[in-house]
Structures are given as C-alpha cells and as structure tokens.
Coordinates of C-alpha atoms in Angstrom, one line a residue:
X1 CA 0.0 0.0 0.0
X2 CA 3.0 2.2 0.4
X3 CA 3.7 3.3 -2.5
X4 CA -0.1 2.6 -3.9
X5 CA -1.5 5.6 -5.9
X6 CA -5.4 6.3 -5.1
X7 CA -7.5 8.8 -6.5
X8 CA -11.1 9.3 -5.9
X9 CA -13.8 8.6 -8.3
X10 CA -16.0 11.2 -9.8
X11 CA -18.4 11.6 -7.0
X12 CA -21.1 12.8 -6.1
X13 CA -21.5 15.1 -2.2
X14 CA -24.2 16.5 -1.0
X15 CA -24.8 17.4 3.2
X16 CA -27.8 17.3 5.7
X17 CA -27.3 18.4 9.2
X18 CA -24.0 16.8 10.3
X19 CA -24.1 13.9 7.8
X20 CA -23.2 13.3 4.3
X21 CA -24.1 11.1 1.2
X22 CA -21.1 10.2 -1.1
X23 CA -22.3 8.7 -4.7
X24 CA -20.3 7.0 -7.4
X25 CA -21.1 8.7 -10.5
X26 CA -19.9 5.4 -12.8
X27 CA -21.4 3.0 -10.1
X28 CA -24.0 4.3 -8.2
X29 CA -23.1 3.0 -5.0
X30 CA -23.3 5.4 -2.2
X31 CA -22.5 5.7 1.8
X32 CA -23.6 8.1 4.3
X33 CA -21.1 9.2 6.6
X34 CA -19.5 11.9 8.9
X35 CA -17.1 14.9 7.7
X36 CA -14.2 12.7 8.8
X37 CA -15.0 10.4 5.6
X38 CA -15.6 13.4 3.2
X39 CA -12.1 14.8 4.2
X40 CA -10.3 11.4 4.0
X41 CA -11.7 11.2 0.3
X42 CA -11.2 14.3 -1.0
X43 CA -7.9 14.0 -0.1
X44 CA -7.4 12.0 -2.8
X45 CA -9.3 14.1 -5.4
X46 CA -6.4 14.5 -7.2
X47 CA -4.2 11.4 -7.5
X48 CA -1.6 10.9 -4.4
X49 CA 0.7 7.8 -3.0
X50 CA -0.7 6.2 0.1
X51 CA 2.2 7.9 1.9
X52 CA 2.0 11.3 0.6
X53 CA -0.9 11.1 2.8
X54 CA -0.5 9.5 5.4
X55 CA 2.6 11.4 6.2
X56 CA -0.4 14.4 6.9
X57 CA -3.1 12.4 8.2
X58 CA -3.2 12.5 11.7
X59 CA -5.1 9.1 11.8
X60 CA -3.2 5.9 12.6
X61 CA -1.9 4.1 9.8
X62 CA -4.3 0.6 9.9
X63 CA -7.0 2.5 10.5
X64 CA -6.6 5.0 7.3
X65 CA -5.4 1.7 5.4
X66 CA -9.1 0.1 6.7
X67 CA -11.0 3.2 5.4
X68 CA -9.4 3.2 1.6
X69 CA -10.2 -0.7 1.7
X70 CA -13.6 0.2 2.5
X71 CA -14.2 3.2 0.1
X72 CA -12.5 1.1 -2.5
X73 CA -14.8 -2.3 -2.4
X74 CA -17.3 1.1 -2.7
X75 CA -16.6 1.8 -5.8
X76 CA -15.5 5.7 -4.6
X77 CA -11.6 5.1 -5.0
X78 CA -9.7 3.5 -7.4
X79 CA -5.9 2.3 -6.3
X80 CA -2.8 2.0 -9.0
X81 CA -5.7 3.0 -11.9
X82 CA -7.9 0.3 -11.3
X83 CA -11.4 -0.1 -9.7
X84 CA -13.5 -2.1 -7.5
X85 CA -15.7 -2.6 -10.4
X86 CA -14.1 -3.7 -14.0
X87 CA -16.9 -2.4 -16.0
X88 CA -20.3 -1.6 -15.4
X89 CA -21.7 -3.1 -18.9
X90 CA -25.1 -3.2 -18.1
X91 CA -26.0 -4.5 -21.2
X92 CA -24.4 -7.6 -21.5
X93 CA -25.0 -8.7 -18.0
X94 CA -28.4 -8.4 -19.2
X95 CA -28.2 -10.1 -22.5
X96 CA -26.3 -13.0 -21.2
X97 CA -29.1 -13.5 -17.9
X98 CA -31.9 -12.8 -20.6
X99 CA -31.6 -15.4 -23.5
X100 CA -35.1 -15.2 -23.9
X101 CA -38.4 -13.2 -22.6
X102 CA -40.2 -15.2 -20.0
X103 CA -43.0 -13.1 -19.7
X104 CA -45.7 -13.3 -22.4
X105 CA -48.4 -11.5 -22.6
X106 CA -51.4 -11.9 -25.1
X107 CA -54.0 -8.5 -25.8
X108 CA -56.7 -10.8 -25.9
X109 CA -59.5 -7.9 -26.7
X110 CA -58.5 -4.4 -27.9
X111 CA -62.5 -3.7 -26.4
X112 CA -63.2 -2.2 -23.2
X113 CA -66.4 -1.9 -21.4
X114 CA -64.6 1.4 -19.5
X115 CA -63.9 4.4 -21.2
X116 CA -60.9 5.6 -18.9
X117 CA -60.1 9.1 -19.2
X118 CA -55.8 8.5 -19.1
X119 CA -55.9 4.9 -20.6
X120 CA -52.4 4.7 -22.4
X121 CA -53.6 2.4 -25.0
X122 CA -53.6 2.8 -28.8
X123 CA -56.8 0.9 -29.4
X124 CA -58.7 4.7 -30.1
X125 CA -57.1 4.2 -33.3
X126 CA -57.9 0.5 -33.8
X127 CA -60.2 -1.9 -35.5
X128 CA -62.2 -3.1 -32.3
X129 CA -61.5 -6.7 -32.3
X130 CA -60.6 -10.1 -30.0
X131 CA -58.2 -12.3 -30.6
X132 CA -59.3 -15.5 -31.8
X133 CA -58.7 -18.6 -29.8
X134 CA -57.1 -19.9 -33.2
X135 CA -54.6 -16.8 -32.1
X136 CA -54.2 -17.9 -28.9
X137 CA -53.1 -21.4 -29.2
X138 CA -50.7 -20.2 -31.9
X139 CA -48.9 -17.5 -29.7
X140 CA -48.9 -20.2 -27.1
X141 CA -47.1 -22.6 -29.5
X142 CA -44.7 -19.9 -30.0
X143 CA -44.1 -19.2 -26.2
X144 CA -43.4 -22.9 -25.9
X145 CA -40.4 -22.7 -28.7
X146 CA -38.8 -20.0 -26.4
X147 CA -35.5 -21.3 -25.4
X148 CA -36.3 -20.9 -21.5
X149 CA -37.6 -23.8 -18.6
X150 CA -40.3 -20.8 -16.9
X151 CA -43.0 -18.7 -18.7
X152 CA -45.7 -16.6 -17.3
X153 CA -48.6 -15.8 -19.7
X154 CA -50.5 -12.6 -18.8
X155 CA -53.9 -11.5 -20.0
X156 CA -54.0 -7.9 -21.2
X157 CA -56.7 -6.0 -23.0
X158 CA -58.8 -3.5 -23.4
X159 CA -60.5 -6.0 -21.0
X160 CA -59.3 -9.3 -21.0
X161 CA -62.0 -10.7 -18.9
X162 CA -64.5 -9.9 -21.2
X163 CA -62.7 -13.0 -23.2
X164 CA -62.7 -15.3 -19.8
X165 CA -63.9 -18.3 -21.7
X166 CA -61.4 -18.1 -24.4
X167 CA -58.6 -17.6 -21.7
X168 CA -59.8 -20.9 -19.8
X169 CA -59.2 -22.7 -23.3
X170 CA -55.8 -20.6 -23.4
X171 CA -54.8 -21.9 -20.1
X172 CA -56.0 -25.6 -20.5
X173 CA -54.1 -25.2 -23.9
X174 CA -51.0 -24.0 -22.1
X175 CA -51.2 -27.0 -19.2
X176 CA -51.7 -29.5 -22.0
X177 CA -48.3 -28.8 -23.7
X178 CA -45.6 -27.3 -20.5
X179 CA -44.8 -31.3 -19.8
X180 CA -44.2 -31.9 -23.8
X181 CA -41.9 -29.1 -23.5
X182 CA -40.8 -29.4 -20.0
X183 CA -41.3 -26.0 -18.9
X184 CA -43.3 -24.7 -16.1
X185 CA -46.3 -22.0 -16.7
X186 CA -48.3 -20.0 -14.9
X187 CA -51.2 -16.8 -15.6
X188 CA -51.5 -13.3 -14.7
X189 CA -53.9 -11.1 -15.7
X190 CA -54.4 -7.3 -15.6
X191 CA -58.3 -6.6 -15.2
X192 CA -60.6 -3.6 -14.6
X193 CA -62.4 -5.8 -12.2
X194 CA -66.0 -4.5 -13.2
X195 CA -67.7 -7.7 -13.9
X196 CA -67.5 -11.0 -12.1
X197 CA -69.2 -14.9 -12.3
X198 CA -68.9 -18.0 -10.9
X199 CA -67.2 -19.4 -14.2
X200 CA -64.6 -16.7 -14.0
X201 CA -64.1 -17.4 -10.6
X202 CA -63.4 -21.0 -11.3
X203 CA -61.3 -20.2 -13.8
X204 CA -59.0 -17.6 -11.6
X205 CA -59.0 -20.5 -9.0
X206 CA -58.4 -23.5 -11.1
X207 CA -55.3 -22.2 -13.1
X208 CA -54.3 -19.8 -10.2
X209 CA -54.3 -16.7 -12.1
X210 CA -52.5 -13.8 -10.1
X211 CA -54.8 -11.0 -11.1
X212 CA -54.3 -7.2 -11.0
X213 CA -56.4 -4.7 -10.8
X214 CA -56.8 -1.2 -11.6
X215 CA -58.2 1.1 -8.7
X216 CA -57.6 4.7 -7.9
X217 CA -58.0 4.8 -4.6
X218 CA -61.6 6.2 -3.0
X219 CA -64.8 6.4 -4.7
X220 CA -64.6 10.4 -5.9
X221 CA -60.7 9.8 -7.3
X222 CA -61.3 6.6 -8.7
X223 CA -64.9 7.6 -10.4
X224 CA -63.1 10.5 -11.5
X225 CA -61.2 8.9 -14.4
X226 CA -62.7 5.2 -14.5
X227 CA -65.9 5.6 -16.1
X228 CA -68.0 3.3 -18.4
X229 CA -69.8 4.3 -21.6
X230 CA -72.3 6.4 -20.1
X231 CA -69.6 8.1 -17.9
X232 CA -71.0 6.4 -15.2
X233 CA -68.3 5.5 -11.9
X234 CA -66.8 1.9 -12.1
X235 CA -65.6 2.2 -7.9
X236 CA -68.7 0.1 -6.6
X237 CA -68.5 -2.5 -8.9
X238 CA -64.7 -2.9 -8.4
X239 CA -64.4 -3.1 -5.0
X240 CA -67.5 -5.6 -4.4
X241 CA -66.2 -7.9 -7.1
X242 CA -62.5 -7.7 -5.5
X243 CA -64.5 -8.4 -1.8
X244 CA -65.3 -11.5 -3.9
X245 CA -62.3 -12.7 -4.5
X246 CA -61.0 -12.2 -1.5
X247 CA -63.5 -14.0 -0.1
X248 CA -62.7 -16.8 -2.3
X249 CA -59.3 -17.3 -1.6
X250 CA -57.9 -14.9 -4.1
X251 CA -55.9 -11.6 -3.3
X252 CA -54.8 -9.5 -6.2
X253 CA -52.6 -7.3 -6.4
X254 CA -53.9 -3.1 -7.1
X255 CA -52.9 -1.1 -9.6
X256 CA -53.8 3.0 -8.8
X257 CA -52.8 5.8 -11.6
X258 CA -51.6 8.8 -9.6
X259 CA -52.6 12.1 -11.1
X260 CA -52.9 15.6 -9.5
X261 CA -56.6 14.2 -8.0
X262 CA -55.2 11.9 -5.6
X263 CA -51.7 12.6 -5.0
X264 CA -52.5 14.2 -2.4
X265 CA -54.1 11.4 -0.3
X266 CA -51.6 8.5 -1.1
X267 CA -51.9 7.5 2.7
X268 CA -55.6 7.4 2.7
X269 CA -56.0 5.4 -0.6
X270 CA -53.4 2.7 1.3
X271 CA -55.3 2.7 4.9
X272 CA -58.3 1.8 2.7
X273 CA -56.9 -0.9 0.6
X274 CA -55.4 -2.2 4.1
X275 CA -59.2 -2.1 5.6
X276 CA -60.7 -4.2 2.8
X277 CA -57.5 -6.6 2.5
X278 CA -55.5 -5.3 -0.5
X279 CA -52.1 -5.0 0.9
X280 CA -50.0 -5.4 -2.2
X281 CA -50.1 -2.0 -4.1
X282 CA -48.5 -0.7 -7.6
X283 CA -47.8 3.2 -7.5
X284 CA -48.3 3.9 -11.9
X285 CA -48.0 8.1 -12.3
X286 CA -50.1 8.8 -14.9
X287 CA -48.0 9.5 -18.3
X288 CA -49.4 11.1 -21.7
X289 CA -50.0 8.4 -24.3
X290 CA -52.7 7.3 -26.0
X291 CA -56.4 8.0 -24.6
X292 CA -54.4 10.4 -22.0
X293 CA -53.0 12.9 -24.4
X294 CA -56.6 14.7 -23.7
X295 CA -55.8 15.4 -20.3
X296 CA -52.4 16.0 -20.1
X297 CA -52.9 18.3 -17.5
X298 CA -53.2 15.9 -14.7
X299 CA -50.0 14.6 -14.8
X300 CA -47.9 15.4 -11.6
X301 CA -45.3 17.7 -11.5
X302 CA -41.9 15.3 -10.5
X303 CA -40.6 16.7 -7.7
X304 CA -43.9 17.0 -5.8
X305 CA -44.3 13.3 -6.6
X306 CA -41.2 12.4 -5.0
X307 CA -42.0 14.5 -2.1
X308 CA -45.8 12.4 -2.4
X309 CA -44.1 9.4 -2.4
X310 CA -41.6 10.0 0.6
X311 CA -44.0 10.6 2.5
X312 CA -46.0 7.4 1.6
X313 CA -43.1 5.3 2.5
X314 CA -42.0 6.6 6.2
X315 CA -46.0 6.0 6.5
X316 CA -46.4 2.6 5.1
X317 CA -43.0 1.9 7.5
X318 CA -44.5 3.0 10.6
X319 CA -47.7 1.3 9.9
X320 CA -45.9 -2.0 9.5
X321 CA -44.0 -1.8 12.8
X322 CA -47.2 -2.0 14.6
X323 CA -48.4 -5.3 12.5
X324 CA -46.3 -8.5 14.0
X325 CA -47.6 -10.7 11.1
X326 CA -45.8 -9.8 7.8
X327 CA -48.2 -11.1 5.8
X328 CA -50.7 -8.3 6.9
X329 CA -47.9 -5.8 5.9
X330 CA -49.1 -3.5 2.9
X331 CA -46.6 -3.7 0.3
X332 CA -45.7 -0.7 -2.3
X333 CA -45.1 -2.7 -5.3
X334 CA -41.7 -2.0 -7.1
X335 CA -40.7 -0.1 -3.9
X336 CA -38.8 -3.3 -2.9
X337 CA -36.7 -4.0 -6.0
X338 CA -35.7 0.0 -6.1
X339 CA -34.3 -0.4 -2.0
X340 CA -32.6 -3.6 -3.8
X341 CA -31.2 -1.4 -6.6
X342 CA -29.8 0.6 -4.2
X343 CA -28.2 -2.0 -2.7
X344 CA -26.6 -4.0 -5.2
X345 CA -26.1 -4.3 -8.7
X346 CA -28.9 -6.4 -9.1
X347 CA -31.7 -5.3 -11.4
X348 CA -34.5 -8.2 -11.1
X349 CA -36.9 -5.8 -12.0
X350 CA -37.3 -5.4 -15.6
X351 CA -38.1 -1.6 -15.5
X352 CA -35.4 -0.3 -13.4
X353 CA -32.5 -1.3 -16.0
X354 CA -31.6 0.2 -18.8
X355 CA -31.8 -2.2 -21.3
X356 CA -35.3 -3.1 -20.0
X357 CA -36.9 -5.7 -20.1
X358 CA -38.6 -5.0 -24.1
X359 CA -38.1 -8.0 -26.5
X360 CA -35.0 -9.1 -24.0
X361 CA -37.4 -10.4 -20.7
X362 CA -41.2 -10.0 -22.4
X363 CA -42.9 -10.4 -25.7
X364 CA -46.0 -8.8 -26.7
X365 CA -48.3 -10.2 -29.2
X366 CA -51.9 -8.4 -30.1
X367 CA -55.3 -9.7 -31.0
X368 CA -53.9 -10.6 -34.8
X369 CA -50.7 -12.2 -33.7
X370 CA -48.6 -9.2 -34.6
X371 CA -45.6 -9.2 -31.9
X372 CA -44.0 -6.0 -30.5
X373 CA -41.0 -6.0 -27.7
X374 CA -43.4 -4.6 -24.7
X375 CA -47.3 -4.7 -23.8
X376 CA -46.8 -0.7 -23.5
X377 CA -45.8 -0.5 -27.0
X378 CA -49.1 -2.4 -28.2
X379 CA -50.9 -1.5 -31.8
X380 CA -47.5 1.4 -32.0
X381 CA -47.2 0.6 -35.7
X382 CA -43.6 1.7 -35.7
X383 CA -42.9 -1.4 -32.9
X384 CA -44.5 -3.8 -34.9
X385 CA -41.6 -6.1 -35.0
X386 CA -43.8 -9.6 -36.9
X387 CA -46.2 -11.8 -36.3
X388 CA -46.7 -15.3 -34.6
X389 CA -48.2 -17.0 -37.8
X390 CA -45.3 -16.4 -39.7
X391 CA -42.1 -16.3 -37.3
X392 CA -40.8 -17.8 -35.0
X393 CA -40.7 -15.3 -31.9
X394 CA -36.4 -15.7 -31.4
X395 CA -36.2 -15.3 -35.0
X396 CA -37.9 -12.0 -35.2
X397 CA -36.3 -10.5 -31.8
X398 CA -32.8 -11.5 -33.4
X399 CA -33.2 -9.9 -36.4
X400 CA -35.8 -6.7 -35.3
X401 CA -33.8 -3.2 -35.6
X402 CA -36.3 -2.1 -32.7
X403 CA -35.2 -4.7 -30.7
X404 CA -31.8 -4.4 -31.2
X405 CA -31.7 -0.4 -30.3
X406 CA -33.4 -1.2 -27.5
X407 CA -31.0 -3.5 -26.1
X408 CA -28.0 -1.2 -27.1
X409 CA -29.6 1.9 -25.0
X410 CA -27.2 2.6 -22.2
X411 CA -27.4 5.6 -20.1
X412 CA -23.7 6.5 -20.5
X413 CA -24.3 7.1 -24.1
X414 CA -27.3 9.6 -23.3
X415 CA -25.8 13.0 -23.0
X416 CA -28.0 14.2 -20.2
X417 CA -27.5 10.8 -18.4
X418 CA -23.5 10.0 -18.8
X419 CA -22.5 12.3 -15.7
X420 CA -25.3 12.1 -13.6
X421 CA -25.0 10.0 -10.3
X422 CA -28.1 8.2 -10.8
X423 CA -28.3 7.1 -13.4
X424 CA -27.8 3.4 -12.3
X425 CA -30.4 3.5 -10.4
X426 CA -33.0 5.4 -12.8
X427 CA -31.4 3.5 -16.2
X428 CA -32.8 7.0 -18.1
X429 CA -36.3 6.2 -17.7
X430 CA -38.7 4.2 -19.5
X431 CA -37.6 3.7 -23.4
X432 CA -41.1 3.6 -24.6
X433 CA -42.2 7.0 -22.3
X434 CA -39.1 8.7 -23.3
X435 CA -40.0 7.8 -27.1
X436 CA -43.6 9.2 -26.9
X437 CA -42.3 12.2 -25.4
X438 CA -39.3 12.9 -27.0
X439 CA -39.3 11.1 -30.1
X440 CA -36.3 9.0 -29.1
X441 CA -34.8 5.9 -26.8
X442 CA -32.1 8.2 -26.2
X443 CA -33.0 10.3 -24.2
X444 CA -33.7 11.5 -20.5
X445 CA -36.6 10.9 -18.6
X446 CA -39.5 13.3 -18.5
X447 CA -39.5 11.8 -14.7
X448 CA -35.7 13.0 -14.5
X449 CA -35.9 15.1 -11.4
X450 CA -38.4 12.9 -9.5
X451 CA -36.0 10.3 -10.1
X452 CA -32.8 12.6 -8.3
X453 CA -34.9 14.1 -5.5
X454 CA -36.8 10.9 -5.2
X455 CA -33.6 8.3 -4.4
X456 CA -31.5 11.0 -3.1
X457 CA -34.1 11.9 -0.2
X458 CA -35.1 7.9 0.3
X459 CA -31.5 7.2 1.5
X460 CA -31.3 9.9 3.5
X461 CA -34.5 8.4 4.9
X462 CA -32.6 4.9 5.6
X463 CA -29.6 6.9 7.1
X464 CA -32.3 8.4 9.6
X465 CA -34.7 5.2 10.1
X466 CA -32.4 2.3 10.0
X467 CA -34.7 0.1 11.3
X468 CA -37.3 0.6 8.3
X469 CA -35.9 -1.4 5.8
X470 CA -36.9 -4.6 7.1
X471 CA -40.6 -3.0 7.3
X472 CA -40.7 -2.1 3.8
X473 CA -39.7 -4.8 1.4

C-alpha cells in the first residue's frame, strides 16, 4: 500500500445536518457518513501515493489503510488506476441473464367496457376486435419454442376478462403442452375488475391466475377517471367484485394511476386498501399516451411526486411496525426491488435497468398475432416487429432493428445521463415513455428530477430510520 497511488472517483457530495451522502457517479453506490470520511476522500481528489498522505493524516496508519479498503470495495476510490468494479456493462449482464423473454403476454380484446379518461392504449385508433382462440393457441405454441424452462402468460386487454372463456381454453391449452416441452407455466392477468361470475371465478382458481387490478384509490378519485360508456363510476363494482375474491381465496394485487386528483391522499387510498384486505399495491404516475394525451394536464409535476411518495413510504414503515404478522404488511409494489437497486447491482426488476426488459425479458403479441417487444408499446405501428403465424418469436427478436436499439440503449451514451450519479439507479427512464415524449430511446426521462430528489431523499430516509428497511420490502 506504500507506494499505492489512489485517487477518488468522480463523486457525487451532498450534506444534511452533520451527515453526508457520497455517490459513485460510474457506479452508483453510495454511503452516508461523517465529515471525517468526506475529508479522507477528498484527499485523494487529485491522484496521491498512500504515503504522501498519510505522512499528513493525523489518523493511525491501519485505521486510514481500513478506510481506503472500504471506500475502494465502494466503488468511490480507485488504487494504482484500477477499480472495485471492471466495468459496469449493463447491457451484456443483461443479454447474457436474458436469452429469452419469459413473460408473455397476449392482448386478448382491444375492447373495453370502460372508457378511462388517461388509458395509455392505442386501441382509439384501432379496429375493435378479440383475438381468436385460433390466435391464442398459436402465440402459445410460440411461447413454448422459447429457449427458456419458466414462462408466465399474462392477460391484457382492453378488458381481458370480457374473453374469460377463451382464456380458460388458453390456459388448458398452455397446461396440455408445459410437460411436452418441460417448462413450467403460470397466468396473470391485468383486469378492470368491473364484472364478475362464478365461471370466472373458477377459472382464476383452477389455473391460479394472479390477477391485478386497476383502482384509484376512494370512490370520488377513482370515479373520476374510470368511467363506463355512459360516464357512469366503475368504484362500486370494483371493490364488491375484488371483496369476492377475496372471499374466495384470491388476493390480487392493485394497480392506482396517480394524477394531481389523488396525490394528495396517497396514505388514505393505502389505509383503505389495508381495511378491505389489499395490501399489495403498484404506485403507476399517470403519463401522456394514448387516450391520455386529452388530459395532459393531470400529470404530476416530479418533484412533488417524490415529495408524495416519501411521504408514503416513512408512512407505510410506521404502519408495518405495529403489524407483528408480515403477511398483513401493505406492500408498495416496485418499492422493494428500487431499495434492492440501491443496494446492489442487481436489477430483477425489468423496468429499473436500462436495457429493460422489451423483447429481451417480455414479448407482446396483439389480437392478430402481430408481436412487438413490450405490452406498452401495443398496436404502436412503428414497434411492430412480426407476427406469430409467420415467425418464430427468437427469430424475429434477433433480427428486429427495434429490438436491437433497445438492447444497445445505455445511459452513458445519453448525454443528459452520462455524468449524472443516478443514473444506475433510474437506467434514463422508461424507453417507450421517453419515445412518446421525445421522439427517441435516447433520451432523458420526463421523470428525471423525480427520479434525483426521489432516491436522493429515500437514503437519506434509511440513514435516519435504520430500522425501516426490514418493514418495507
């Protein structure tokens, strides 16, 4: 170590109260720490031998030898030129742990029996149709050719459930052939929730479908947006049929769009999902696309979000404490895997790395068997990367220019991203958002600043509340 040159990374320092956060601008890994620790690093801002300062320090040798060790396996300090960290190359780490998408999901209806105000699908533009169960089985022959031992088929629509008996063929179709091709199988399903019978109960029950479904909270914010034909409010009808299935055995998971109407009430709309048993809970800001381009007004300025959400979380952790029984603790969904990101280098959610997971983890295919790389990019014509009746799905992901500039996006190639010290941990935002925005994959996200104030502010909320980790994911 004598001799050892160190120099310190390009970091990122910011201060609150007597403590300070230290972030990796390559890496994104981070620690909090005292002045002590900013002073021992930014010794080294410029490049200096490992006696050169220690000779000034007037900190004992093994101990100043422990704390470069330490900032090193960080990722803060290099020593003799080299880093913790070879590489960060995202994108083959991905590639090579992604041969193939697992997740499937069939747009089994492009009709809705809801007219929601922000819906982000295309279908406005579209022929209404349902896929035929002709359709189906032939996407599901497909799925089965996928070079992976897993898949999970999900039920999209419009509203998938107004094809229920269709989707029980689908699934017996699917259970008939995961033994001839030794792979295992299971069903989601994203639903509105709005109508409910005993077949479709059977059906959730017999081929254990994890269901989702879309609810904005209480009765005036929810009716708001998620209306029927007539305009009429869809909240009633939700939450008795949910009641249902949670009666029956069945707990789905919620979905709530967050818009300027209930952003403000975050904790409310989670106390009453608690109170009727729905304790597993997907945050989706509302985003301009589709159906939503007419009120574009509604969409949540980023920083207030973050500040929304914040507050959300040190609730839902106090709230948790009290409840000895983790399975009665109310999840925020995705919440978990960004305290993981955080953490490590692990990305195991799909839309916190950059490349994500369209055409690499999930394949889309619509009610005519065209395919495109992500359920979001549905009926986009300029995703349309083939179709099931004449393609193999691997075939056209190998050889889709779409697919293959999706998988080459990279943050450090993004000129807005390249410097910034989170950009590991935001991957520049969603590729399909950041194209209907901007016209591009390359670019920042129009979520940019939640994203900084928004991770910045929830480890300096760990630092504070060490204990809440454990009550949060």
């Amino acid at each position: 170590m004598n001799n050892s040159v160190v120099e310190l990374n390009n970091v990122y320092i910011t201060k609150r109260l007597d403590r300070f956060l230290v972030v990796s601008s390559e890496f994104g890994t981070w620690i909090t720490c005292n002045e002590d620790t900013v002073n021992i690093l930014e010794t080294f801002r410029n490049k200096k031998t490992f006696n050169a300062v220690f000779e000034k320090a007037n900190i004992p040798r093994e101990i100043l030898i422990s704390r470069i060790k330490e900032y090193f396996e960080k990722g803060l300090l290099k020593i003799d030129g080299r880093n913790r960290f070879n590489s960060i190359d995202v994108n083959s780490m991905v590639l090579k742990a992604n041969p193939s998408p697992q997740l499937c999901i069939l747009h089994v209806s492009n009709i809705c029996n809801l007219s929601c105000k922000y819906c982000y699908a295309h279908t406005d533009k579209s022929e209404k149709s349902t896929m035929s169960l002709d359709v189906m089985q032939k996407s599901i022959d497909r799925f089965m050719e996928l070079p992976t031992n897993s898949l999970t088929i999900e039920f999209h629509g419009g509203e998938p459930l107004m094809q229920y008996r269709k989707i029980a063929l689908a699934c017996e179709y699917a259970n008939n052939l995961k033994n001839k091709y030794n792979k295992s199988v299971t069903f989601a399903m994203q639903s509105n929730m709005t109508f409910l019978n005993d077949e479709i109960l059977d059906m959730l029950k017999k081929y254990k479908i994890l269901i989702r479904i879309s609810l904005d909270g209480l009765k005036d914010m929810n009716d708001n947006y998620r209306v029927d034909k007539e305009g009429r409010g869809s909240f009633d009808k939700i939450v008795n049929n949910t009641q249902t299935l949670v009666k029956n055995g069945i707990r789905p998971e919620v979905v709530s769009v967050v818009t300027k109407k209930n952003v403000d009430y975050l904790r409310e709309i989670f106390e009453f999902f608690s109170s009727i048993n729905l304790k597993r809970v997907r945050l989706m800001p509302f985003w301009v696309q589709g159906m939503g381009k007419e009120i574009d007004d509604d969409v949540v300025e980023p920083e207030y979000l973050a500040d929304k959400y914040l507050e959300l979380i040190a609730w839902i952790a106090d709230h948790n404490r009290k409840i000895e029984d983790r399975n009665d603790h109310i999840k925020m969904l995705v919440l978990s895997k960004e305290l993981e990101a955080l953490h490590t280098f692990k990305r195991s959610f799909m839309c916190l790395r950059c490349p994500c997971g369209a055409g690499i983890n999930m394949v889309d295919v619509s009610i005519n068997g065209d395919i495109y790389p992500c359920e979001e990019m549905n009926e986009i014509a300029e995703f349309k990367i083939g179709n099931i009746r004449t393609h193999s799905i691997m075939d056209v992901l190998n050889n889709s220019k779409v697919v293959k500039e999706l998988s080459e996006r990279n943050p450090d190639n993004i000129e807005d991203c390249s410097v910034c010290a989170w950009k590991r941990h935001c991957q520049s935002g969603c590729a399909n958002k950041n194209y209907q925005n901007f016209g591009s994959f390359e670019t920042k996200s129009e979520k940019c600043q939640f994203y900084k104030k928004y991770f910045e502010n929830l480890i300096w909320y760990l630092d504070s509340n060490r204990d809440a980790l454990k009550y949060l994911v």
